[in-house]
Amino acid sequence: MTHSGTLPRVAGALALATLVVRPAFASETQAGSKITNTVTVNYQVGGVAQTATQASDTLTVDRKINLLVEEVGTVTTTVTPGQTAAVTTFKLTNLSNATLDFALTAAQLAGGTAAHGGTDSFDVSNIKIYADSNANGTYDPGTDTLVTYVDELAAEGSRTLFVVADVPLSLANASVAGVTLTGEAREAGAAGTLGAALTETTGANTAAMDTVFADAAGVTDGARDARHSDNDDYTVFTATLSVLKSSSIISDPINGTTNPKFIPGATIQYCIAVTNAAGGADATNVAVTDTLPTQITYDAGYGIKLSGTVVSGQCQLNGTAGGSFASGTVSGTLPTVTAGDTRTLVFRATIN
């Protein structure tokens, strides 16, 4: 701090008073700014006005380091097994009073409770961070920029960031993968280059621009460490299918349809029931293939019935004709098996 003029104690006291009552503005004063206050003292001697006396006080505004990393939205990102480029969205805000760089790190939870409930149970792969280049709030492959840091973010500025990852196959419904995005404030440095790590000023205030860490604790970092972090998560929403194949006797060449037996020449009916567990996603384009053993012959006259139902454990003959038989294999596609529902493929064969 520098002083000029006379009456330094009066000037200093008045300058302090001026700072205390200064009104709050929406934008904080930039670090490194010079604030100069000048006090004027008028007085008289013997009733005659004398030359006014002035004193000035100039200080340098110190640098307050503060940032906020927060997930965008309050719900989990729903994904399906095998999905690529699944997106969680975050927002980085520079709450400092200076332009800064921000190093970025995306990490995965190692178990424990995820951001939106549930327990972290799997890891995503190929995890990357993209900056929202066109500021539309939506991840645009080929447009948004792959980044490891945010360059030259102005005070009070913000940037939308996307954590993008691939989801492995063979995951159960409601499986959860938690991810954490951490931002670390850095010196602004040269444009296009990540600045150096910041150091907080220790000891008494100096005449130069000091640095004070003012950030709150994030989910994985402490308070006043020039970092901030938040969690988001991916939750699997998928179909869980189970299959039951059963056979029943229709007729035989001796007894006909009255108490028929599984003897050569008998007609048997196969019911393949595909069940999708409740609480998950619909299963679509469910392809069923069944290679027949050599002891039976496919009944082309009856054909294949698709998407029938099961009532009280009994296969209903209410499907529609479809499917195909080739090279000893029965094939058919169930267009949709909704969550909590069962659909069937039914065909007949003769015992050789």
Short mmCIF file of N, CA and C in Angstrom, two decimals, residues 84-242:
data_model
loop_
_atom_site.label_atom_id
_atom_site.label_comp_id
_atom_site.label_asym_id
_atom_site.label_seq_id
_atom_site.Cartn_x
_atom_site.Cartn_y
_atom_site.Cartn_z
N THR A 84 -22.67 -46.43 -26.73
CA THR A 84 -21.45 -45.64 -26.85
C THR A 84 -21.77 -44.15 -26.74
N ALA A 85 -20.78 -43.39 -26.31
CA ALA A 85 -20.90 -41.93 -26.20
C ALA A 85 -22.11 -41.53 -25.35
N ALA A 86 -22.24 -42.16 -24.18
CA ALA A 86 -23.27 -41.74 -23.23
C ALA A 86 -22.80 -40.47 -22.52
N VAL A 87 -23.72 -39.53 -22.31
CA VAL A 87 -23.34 -38.17 -21.90
C VAL A 87 -23.90 -37.81 -20.53
N THR A 88 -23.03 -37.30 -19.67
CA THR A 88 -23.47 -36.58 -18.47
C THR A 88 -22.99 -35.14 -18.62
N THR A 89 -23.76 -34.20 -18.08
CA THR A 89 -23.50 -32.78 -18.34
C THR A 89 -23.18 -32.03 -17.05
N PHE A 90 -22.17 -31.20 -17.11
CA PHE A 90 -21.74 -30.39 -15.97
C PHE A 90 -21.59 -28.93 -16.40
N LYS A 91 -21.52 -28.05 -15.41
CA LYS A 91 -21.28 -26.64 -15.65
C LYS A 91 -20.15 -26.17 -14.74
N LEU A 92 -19.17 -25.52 -15.34
CA LEU A 92 -18.05 -24.92 -14.60
C LEU A 92 -18.24 -23.41 -14.59
N THR A 93 -18.22 -22.81 -13.41
CA THR A 93 -18.36 -21.36 -13.28
C THR A 93 -17.15 -20.79 -12.56
N ASN A 94 -16.57 -19.74 -13.12
CA ASN A 94 -15.46 -19.04 -12.50
C ASN A 94 -16.01 -17.97 -11.57
N LEU A 95 -15.98 -18.24 -10.29
CA LEU A 95 -16.48 -17.30 -9.28
C LEU A 95 -15.36 -16.41 -8.74
N SER A 96 -14.21 -16.46 -9.38
CA SER A 96 -13.09 -15.62 -8.96
C SER A 96 -13.26 -14.21 -9.49
N ASN A 97 -12.37 -13.32 -9.08
CA ASN A 97 -12.38 -11.96 -9.62
C ASN A 97 -11.21 -11.77 -10.59
N ALA A 98 -10.90 -12.86 -11.31
CA ALA A 98 -9.82 -12.80 -12.29
C ALA A 98 -10.06 -13.86 -13.37
N THR A 99 -9.54 -13.61 -14.55
CA THR A 99 -9.56 -14.61 -15.61
C THR A 99 -8.58 -15.73 -15.26
N LEU A 100 -9.03 -16.98 -15.41
CA LEU A 100 -8.21 -18.12 -15.02
C LEU A 100 -8.33 -19.26 -16.03
N ASP A 101 -7.37 -20.17 -16.00
CA ASP A 101 -7.51 -21.47 -16.65
C ASP A 101 -8.04 -22.46 -15.62
N PHE A 102 -8.63 -23.56 -16.12
CA PHE A 102 -9.14 -24.58 -15.21
C PHE A 102 -8.80 -25.96 -15.76
N ALA A 103 -7.97 -26.70 -15.03
CA ALA A 103 -7.67 -28.08 -15.38
C ALA A 103 -8.88 -28.95 -15.05
N LEU A 104 -9.14 -29.95 -15.88
CA LEU A 104 -10.32 -30.79 -15.72
C LEU A 104 -9.91 -32.26 -15.57
N THR A 105 -10.59 -32.95 -14.66
CA THR A 105 -10.35 -34.37 -14.46
C THR A 105 -11.68 -35.09 -14.30
N ALA A 106 -11.88 -36.15 -15.07
CA ALA A 106 -13.07 -36.99 -14.92
C ALA A 106 -12.64 -38.32 -14.33
N ALA A 107 -13.29 -38.71 -13.24
CA ALA A 107 -12.95 -39.96 -12.57
C ALA A 107 -14.23 -40.73 -12.27
N GLN A 108 -14.07 -41.98 -11.89
CA GLN A 108 -15.22 -42.83 -11.61
C GLN A 108 -15.27 -43.18 -10.13
N LEU A 109 -16.49 -43.33 -9.63
CA LEU A 109 -16.64 -43.77 -8.25
C LEU A 109 -16.14 -45.20 -8.11
N ALA A 110 -15.72 -45.52 -6.91
CA ALA A 110 -15.29 -46.89 -6.61
C ALA A 110 -16.24 -47.45 -5.56
N GLY A 111 -17.48 -47.70 -5.99
CA GLY A 111 -18.49 -48.15 -5.05
C GLY A 111 -19.11 -46.99 -4.31
N GLY A 112 -19.99 -47.29 -3.38
CA GLY A 112 -20.65 -46.25 -2.60
C GLY A 112 -21.90 -45.73 -3.29
N THR A 113 -22.55 -44.79 -2.64
CA THR A 113 -23.81 -44.25 -3.14
C THR A 113 -23.56 -43.24 -4.26
N ALA A 114 -24.28 -43.40 -5.35
CA ALA A 114 -24.15 -42.50 -6.50
C ALA A 114 -24.95 -41.23 -6.28
N ALA A 115 -24.79 -40.28 -7.18
CA ALA A 115 -25.39 -38.95 -7.01
C ALA A 115 -26.90 -39.00 -6.91
N HIS A 116 -27.55 -39.91 -7.63
CA HIS A 116 -29.00 -39.95 -7.65
C HIS A 116 -29.55 -41.21 -7.02
N GLY A 117 -28.81 -41.76 -6.06
CA GLY A 117 -29.25 -42.96 -5.39
C GLY A 117 -28.71 -44.20 -6.07
N GLY A 118 -28.86 -45.33 -5.42
CA GLY A 118 -28.29 -46.56 -5.95
C GLY A 118 -26.81 -46.65 -5.63
N THR A 119 -26.27 -47.83 -5.79
CA THR A 119 -24.88 -48.07 -5.47
C THR A 119 -24.05 -48.20 -6.73
N ASP A 120 -22.95 -47.49 -6.79
CA ASP A 120 -22.05 -47.60 -7.93
C ASP A 120 -21.60 -49.05 -8.07
N SER A 121 -21.86 -49.65 -9.25
CA SER A 121 -21.60 -51.08 -9.41
C SER A 121 -20.83 -51.44 -10.67
N PHE A 122 -20.58 -50.49 -11.56
CA PHE A 122 -19.79 -50.80 -12.74
C PHE A 122 -19.06 -49.55 -13.21
N ASP A 123 -18.09 -49.74 -14.07
CA ASP A 123 -17.31 -48.64 -14.63
C ASP A 123 -17.61 -48.48 -16.11
N VAL A 124 -17.74 -47.25 -16.55
CA VAL A 124 -17.81 -46.97 -17.97
C VAL A 124 -16.38 -46.99 -18.53
N SER A 125 -16.26 -46.93 -19.84
CA SER A 125 -14.94 -46.95 -20.47
C SER A 125 -14.82 -45.79 -21.45
N ASN A 126 -13.59 -45.56 -21.92
CA ASN A 126 -13.33 -44.53 -22.92
C ASN A 126 -13.87 -43.17 -22.48
N ILE A 127 -13.65 -42.82 -21.23
CA ILE A 127 -14.22 -41.61 -20.66
C ILE A 127 -13.45 -40.38 -21.14
N LYS A 128 -14.18 -39.36 -21.61
CA LYS A 128 -13.59 -38.15 -22.17
C LYS A 128 -14.41 -36.94 -21.74
N ILE A 129 -13.79 -35.76 -21.88
CA ILE A 129 -14.46 -34.49 -21.54
C ILE A 129 -14.52 -33.63 -22.79
N TYR A 130 -15.70 -33.08 -23.07
CA TYR A 130 -15.88 -32.18 -24.20
C TYR A 130 -16.44 -30.84 -23.71
N ALA A 131 -16.00 -29.77 -24.35
CA ALA A 131 -16.55 -28.44 -24.09
C ALA A 131 -17.66 -28.15 -25.09
N ASP A 132 -18.70 -27.48 -24.61
CA ASP A 132 -19.85 -27.13 -25.45
C ASP A 132 -19.46 -25.97 -26.37
N SER A 133 -18.95 -26.31 -27.55
CA SER A 133 -18.37 -25.29 -28.43
C SER A 133 -19.39 -24.30 -28.96
N ASN A 134 -20.61 -24.76 -29.24
CA ASN A 134 -21.62 -23.86 -29.79
C ASN A 134 -22.61 -23.37 -28.74
N ALA A 135 -22.34 -23.67 -27.47
CA ALA A 135 -23.12 -23.14 -26.35
C ALA A 135 -24.61 -23.44 -26.46
N ASN A 136 -24.96 -24.61 -27.00
CA ASN A 136 -26.39 -24.96 -27.10
C ASN A 136 -26.84 -25.91 -26.00
N GLY A 137 -25.92 -26.30 -25.10
CA GLY A 137 -26.28 -27.15 -23.98
C GLY A 137 -26.47 -28.61 -24.33
N THR A 138 -26.19 -28.99 -25.57
CA THR A 138 -26.37 -30.36 -26.04
C THR A 138 -25.07 -30.87 -26.64
N TYR A 139 -24.71 -32.10 -26.31
CA TYR A 139 -23.49 -32.67 -26.86
C TYR A 139 -23.66 -32.94 -28.35
N ASP A 140 -22.78 -32.35 -29.14
CA ASP A 140 -22.82 -32.49 -30.60
C ASP A 140 -21.52 -33.12 -31.07
N PRO A 141 -21.53 -34.44 -31.34
CA PRO A 141 -20.30 -35.09 -31.82
C PRO A 141 -19.80 -34.42 -33.10
N GLY A 142 -18.50 -34.22 -33.16
CA GLY A 142 -17.91 -33.58 -34.32
C GLY A 142 -17.90 -32.07 -34.25
N THR A 143 -18.67 -31.50 -33.34
CA THR A 143 -18.71 -30.05 -33.17
C THR A 143 -18.06 -29.63 -31.86
N ASP A 144 -18.47 -30.27 -30.76
CA ASP A 144 -17.91 -29.95 -29.46
C ASP A 144 -16.46 -30.43 -29.37
N THR A 145 -15.69 -29.73 -28.55
CA THR A 145 -14.23 -29.88 -28.54
C THR A 145 -13.77 -30.77 -27.39
N LEU A 146 -12.94 -31.75 -27.73
CA LEU A 146 -12.31 -32.60 -26.71
C LEU A 146 -11.31 -31.74 -25.93
N VAL A 147 -11.42 -31.73 -24.60
CA VAL A 147 -10.58 -30.84 -23.79
C VAL A 147 -10.04 -31.57 -22.57
N THR A 148 -8.97 -31.03 -22.04
CA THR A 148 -8.46 -31.42 -20.73
C THR A 148 -8.43 -30.23 -19.79
N TYR A 149 -8.69 -29.04 -20.33
CA TYR A 149 -8.77 -27.84 -19.49
C TYR A 149 -9.60 -26.79 -20.21
N VAL A 150 -10.08 -25.82 -19.44
CA VAL A 150 -10.79 -24.66 -19.98
C VAL A 150 -9.81 -23.50 -19.97
N ASP A 151 -9.67 -22.86 -21.11
CA ASP A 151 -8.66 -21.83 -21.28
C ASP A 151 -9.26 -20.44 -21.11
N GLU A 152 -8.60 -19.61 -20.30
CA GLU A 152 -8.91 -18.18 -20.21
C GLU A 152 -10.41 -17.92 -19.96
N LEU A 153 -10.94 -18.49 -18.89
CA LEU A 153 -12.34 -18.26 -18.55
C LEU A 153 -12.44 -17.00 -17.70
N ALA A 154 -13.19 -16.03 -18.20
CA ALA A 154 -13.29 -14.74 -17.53
C ALA A 154 -14.01 -14.86 -16.19
N ALA A 155 -13.76 -13.89 -15.32
CA ALA A 155 -14.46 -13.83 -14.05
C ALA A 155 -15.96 -13.82 -14.28
N GLU A 156 -16.67 -14.63 -13.50
CA GLU A 156 -18.12 -14.80 -13.59
C GLU A 156 -18.56 -15.53 -14.86
N GLY A 157 -17.60 -15.98 -15.67
CA GLY A 157 -17.93 -16.74 -16.86
C GLY A 157 -18.19 -18.19 -16.51
N SER A 158 -18.89 -18.91 -17.40
CA SER A 158 -19.18 -20.32 -17.18
C SER A 158 -19.03 -21.08 -18.49
N ARG A 159 -18.89 -22.38 -18.37
CA ARG A 159 -18.74 -23.24 -19.54
C ARG A 159 -19.45 -24.56 -19.28
N THR A 160 -20.26 -25.00 -20.23
CA THR A 160 -20.90 -26.31 -20.14
C THR A 160 -19.92 -27.37 -20.63
N LEU A 161 -19.82 -28.45 -19.86
CA LEU A 161 -18.89 -29.53 -20.16
C LEU A 161 -19.64 -30.86 -20.19
N PHE A 162 -19.22 -31.73 -21.07
CA PHE A 162 -19.84 -33.05 -21.20
C PHE A 162 -18.82 -34.13 -20.88
N VAL A 163 -19.17 -35.01 -19.95
CA VAL A 163 -18.39 -36.21 -19.71
C VAL A 163 -19.03 -37.32 -20.54
N VAL A 164 -18.26 -37.87 -21.48
CA VAL A 164 -18.79 -38.81 -22.47
C VAL A 164 -18.05 -40.14 -22.29
N ALA A 165 -18.81 -41.25 -22.25
CA ALA A 165 -18.19 -42.55 -22.01
C ALA A 165 -19.01 -43.65 -22.66
N ASP A 166 -18.40 -44.84 -22.77
CA ASP A 166 -19.06 -46.02 -23.32
C ASP A 166 -19.51 -46.94 -22.19
N VAL A 167 -20.64 -47.59 -22.41
CA VAL A 167 -21.24 -48.47 -21.41
C VAL A 167 -21.01 -49.93 -21.83
N PRO A 168 -20.50 -50.77 -20.93
CA PRO A 168 -20.25 -52.16 -21.31
C PRO A 168 -21.55 -52.95 -21.50
N LEU A 169 -21.42 -54.07 -22.18
CA LEU A 169 -22.55 -54.99 -22.35
C LEU A 169 -22.78 -55.81 -21.08
N SER A 170 -23.86 -56.60 -21.12
CA SER A 170 -24.15 -57.58 -20.06
C SER A 170 -24.28 -56.93 -18.69
N LEU A 171 -25.07 -55.88 -18.61
CA LEU A 171 -25.34 -55.23 -17.34
C LEU A 171 -26.79 -55.43 -16.95
N ALA A 172 -27.02 -55.61 -15.66
CA ALA A 172 -28.37 -55.78 -15.16
C ALA A 172 -29.10 -54.45 -15.12
N ASN A 173 -30.42 -54.52 -15.21
CA ASN A 173 -31.23 -53.31 -15.09
C ASN A 173 -30.96 -52.63 -13.75
N ALA A 174 -30.92 -51.30 -13.77
CA ALA A 174 -30.70 -50.45 -12.59
C ALA A 174 -29.25 -50.45 -12.10
N SER A 175 -28.32 -51.04 -12.85
CA SER A 175 -26.91 -50.90 -12.50
C SER A 175 -26.50 -49.43 -12.63
N VAL A 176 -25.57 -48.99 -11.78
CA VAL A 176 -25.21 -47.57 -11.72
C VAL A 176 -23.69 -47.40 -11.82
N ALA A 177 -23.29 -46.41 -12.61
CA ALA A 177 -21.89 -45.99 -12.67
C ALA A 177 -21.81 -44.51 -12.34
N GLY A 178 -21.12 -44.18 -11.28
CA GLY A 178 -20.96 -42.78 -10.89
C GLY A 178 -19.70 -42.17 -11.49
N VAL A 179 -19.78 -40.91 -11.88
CA VAL A 179 -18.62 -40.18 -12.40
C VAL A 179 -18.48 -38.86 -11.67
N THR A 180 -17.25 -38.42 -11.52
CA THR A 180 -16.95 -37.16 -10.85
C THR A 180 -16.15 -36.26 -11.79
N LEU A 181 -16.57 -35.01 -11.90
CA LEU A 181 -15.80 -34.02 -12.65
C LEU A 181 -15.20 -33.03 -11.66
N THR A 182 -13.88 -32.83 -11.76
CA THR A 182 -13.17 -31.90 -10.88
C THR A 182 -12.53 -30.81 -11.71
N GLY A 183 -12.70 -29.58 -11.29
CA GLY A 183 -12.01 -28.44 -11.90
C GLY A 183 -10.99 -27.89 -10.93
N GLU A 184 -9.82 -27.53 -11.44
CA GLU A 184 -8.77 -26.93 -10.62
C GLU A 184 -8.36 -25.59 -11.24
N ALA A 185 -8.48 -24.53 -10.47
CA ALA A 185 -8.09 -23.20 -10.96
C ALA A 185 -6.59 -23.13 -11.17
N ARG A 186 -6.21 -22.50 -12.28
CA ARG A 186 -4.79 -22.32 -12.62
C ARG A 186 -4.56 -20.87 -13.04
N GLU A 187 -3.30 -20.48 -13.06
CA GLU A 187 -2.94 -19.18 -13.60
C GLU A 187 -3.45 -19.07 -15.04
N ALA A 188 -3.84 -17.87 -15.45
CA ALA A 188 -4.34 -17.70 -16.81
C ALA A 188 -3.26 -18.01 -17.83
N GLY A 189 -2.05 -17.57 -17.62
CA GLY A 189 -0.96 -17.91 -18.52
C GLY A 189 -1.20 -17.43 -19.94
N ALA A 190 -0.52 -18.08 -20.89
CA ALA A 190 -0.68 -17.73 -22.30
C ALA A 190 -1.90 -18.44 -22.86
N ALA A 191 -2.59 -17.77 -23.78
CA ALA A 191 -3.77 -18.36 -24.41
C ALA A 191 -3.36 -19.65 -25.12
N GLY A 192 -4.20 -20.69 -24.96
CA GLY A 192 -3.92 -21.96 -25.61
C GLY A 192 -2.99 -22.86 -24.83
N THR A 193 -2.61 -22.44 -23.62
CA THR A 193 -1.72 -23.23 -22.77
C THR A 193 -2.27 -23.24 -21.35
N LEU A 194 -2.30 -24.42 -20.73
CA LEU A 194 -2.76 -24.52 -19.35
C LEU A 194 -1.77 -23.83 -18.43
N GLY A 195 -2.27 -22.91 -17.62
CA GLY A 195 -1.42 -22.16 -16.72
C GLY A 195 -0.91 -22.98 -15.56
N ALA A 196 0.04 -22.42 -14.83
CA ALA A 196 0.66 -23.11 -13.71
C ALA A 196 -0.29 -23.19 -12.53
N ALA A 197 0.03 -24.09 -11.61
CA ALA A 197 -0.76 -24.23 -10.38
C ALA A 197 -0.68 -22.95 -9.56
N LEU A 198 -1.76 -22.64 -8.88
CA LEU A 198 -1.83 -21.44 -8.06
C LEU A 198 -1.27 -21.70 -6.67
N THR A 199 -0.72 -20.65 -6.08
CA THR A 199 -0.22 -20.73 -4.71
C THR A 199 -0.91 -19.64 -3.89
N GLU A 200 -1.48 -20.03 -2.77
CA GLU A 200 -2.16 -19.06 -1.92
C GLU A 200 -1.12 -18.24 -1.15
N THR A 201 -1.37 -16.95 -1.04
CA THR A 201 -0.47 -16.07 -0.30
C THR A 201 -0.58 -16.36 1.19
N THR A 202 0.54 -16.56 1.82
CA THR A 202 0.55 -16.80 3.27
C THR A 202 1.04 -15.56 3.99
N GLY A 203 0.74 -15.50 5.27
CA GLY A 203 1.21 -14.37 6.06
C GLY A 203 0.38 -13.12 5.85
N ALA A 204 0.98 -11.97 6.19
CA ALA A 204 0.26 -10.70 6.14
C ALA A 204 0.04 -10.24 4.70
N ASN A 205 -0.93 -9.36 4.55
CA ASN A 205 -1.22 -8.76 3.25
C ASN A 205 0.00 -7.99 2.75
N THR A 206 0.25 -8.09 1.47
CA THR A 206 1.37 -7.37 0.87
C THR A 206 0.85 -6.27 -0.03
N ALA A 207 1.77 -5.44 -0.51
CA ALA A 207 1.38 -4.35 -1.41
C ALA A 207 1.07 -4.87 -2.81
N ALA A 208 1.53 -6.06 -3.13
CA ALA A 208 1.27 -6.65 -4.44
C ALA A 208 -0.09 -7.34 -4.46
N MET A 209 -0.42 -7.97 -5.57
CA MET A 209 -1.67 -8.71 -5.67
C MET A 209 -1.52 -10.07 -5.00
N ASP A 210 -2.15 -10.23 -3.86
CA ASP A 210 -2.10 -11.49 -3.15
C ASP A 210 -3.17 -12.44 -3.71
N THR A 211 -3.06 -13.70 -3.34
CA THR A 211 -4.00 -14.73 -3.81
C THR A 211 -4.63 -15.42 -2.61
N VAL A 212 -5.96 -15.46 -2.61
CA VAL A 212 -6.71 -16.08 -1.52
C VAL A 212 -7.64 -17.14 -2.10
N PHE A 213 -7.55 -18.38 -1.59
CA PHE A 213 -8.46 -19.44 -2.00
C PHE A 213 -9.77 -19.29 -1.23
N ALA A 214 -10.88 -19.27 -1.95
CA ALA A 214 -12.19 -19.04 -1.32
C ALA A 214 -13.21 -20.10 -1.71
N ASP A 215 -12.78 -21.18 -2.36
CA ASP A 215 -13.72 -22.19 -2.84
C ASP A 215 -14.26 -23.04 -1.69
N ALA A 216 -15.49 -23.50 -1.87
CA ALA A 216 -16.12 -24.41 -0.91
C ALA A 216 -15.68 -25.84 -1.21
N ALA A 217 -15.95 -26.73 -0.29
CA ALA A 217 -15.63 -28.14 -0.49
C ALA A 217 -16.55 -28.75 -1.55
N GLY A 218 -15.98 -29.56 -2.45
CA GLY A 218 -16.77 -30.31 -3.41
C GLY A 218 -17.02 -31.71 -2.89
N VAL A 219 -17.49 -32.58 -3.76
CA VAL A 219 -17.80 -33.94 -3.30
C VAL A 219 -16.55 -34.77 -3.03
N THR A 220 -15.44 -34.43 -3.67
CA THR A 220 -14.20 -35.19 -3.45
C THR A 220 -13.02 -34.31 -3.10
N ASP A 221 -13.24 -33.02 -2.88
CA ASP A 221 -12.13 -32.12 -2.54
C ASP A 221 -12.53 -31.27 -1.35
N GLY A 222 -11.53 -30.70 -0.70
CA GLY A 222 -11.79 -29.89 0.47
C GLY A 222 -12.01 -28.43 0.15
N ALA A 223 -12.35 -27.67 1.17
CA ALA A 223 -12.52 -26.23 1.01
C ALA A 223 -11.16 -25.56 0.88
N ARG A 224 -11.14 -24.44 0.15
CA ARG A 224 -9.97 -23.60 0.00
C ARG A 224 -8.75 -24.36 -0.53
N ASP A 225 -8.99 -25.13 -1.61
CA ASP A 225 -7.88 -25.85 -2.25
C ASP A 225 -7.78 -25.55 -3.74
N ALA A 226 -8.49 -24.51 -4.19
CA ALA A 226 -8.52 -24.10 -5.61
C ALA A 226 -9.13 -25.16 -6.50
N ARG A 227 -9.93 -26.05 -5.92
CA ARG A 227 -10.61 -27.09 -6.68
C ARG A 227 -12.08 -27.13 -6.30
N HIS A 228 -12.87 -27.73 -7.20
CA HIS A 228 -14.25 -28.04 -6.85
C HIS A 228 -14.71 -29.19 -7.72
N SER A 229 -15.62 -30.02 -7.18
CA SER A 229 -16.03 -31.23 -7.88
C SER A 229 -17.49 -31.54 -7.61
N ASP A 230 -18.08 -32.29 -8.53
CA ASP A 230 -19.46 -32.74 -8.35
C ASP A 230 -19.62 -34.09 -9.04
N ASN A 231 -20.64 -34.83 -8.62
CA ASN A 231 -20.92 -36.15 -9.16
C ASN A 231 -22.13 -36.14 -10.08
N ASP A 232 -22.14 -37.05 -11.01
CA ASP A 232 -23.32 -37.40 -11.80
C ASP A 232 -23.24 -38.91 -12.01
N ASP A 233 -24.22 -39.50 -12.65
CA ASP A 233 -24.16 -40.95 -12.82
C ASP A 233 -24.94 -41.42 -14.04
N TYR A 234 -24.61 -42.64 -14.43
CA TYR A 234 -25.32 -43.36 -15.49
C TYR A 234 -26.08 -44.51 -14.83
N THR A 235 -27.35 -44.66 -15.20
CA THR A 235 -28.14 -45.78 -14.68
C THR A 235 -28.66 -46.61 -15.84
N VAL A 236 -28.42 -47.91 -15.77
CA VAL A 236 -28.81 -48.81 -16.85
C VAL A 236 -30.32 -49.06 -16.82
N PHE A 237 -30.92 -48.91 -17.97
CA PHE A 237 -32.34 -49.22 -18.15
C PHE A 237 -32.42 -50.19 -19.31
N THR A 238 -32.68 -51.45 -18.99
CA THR A 238 -32.61 -52.47 -20.02
C THR A 238 -33.68 -53.54 -19.79
N ALA A 239 -33.82 -54.39 -20.77
CA ALA A 239 -34.73 -55.53 -20.65
C ALA A 239 -33.97 -56.71 -20.04
N THR A 240 -34.69 -57.49 -19.25
CA THR A 240 -34.12 -58.70 -18.66
C THR A 240 -34.99 -59.88 -19.10
N LEU A 241 -34.48 -60.66 -20.02
CA LEU A 241 -35.27 -61.72 -20.64
C LEU A 241 -34.95 -63.08 -20.03
N SER A 242 -36.00 -63.89 -19.91
CA SER A 242 -35.85 -65.30 -19.55
C SER A 242 -36.66 -66.12 -20.54
#
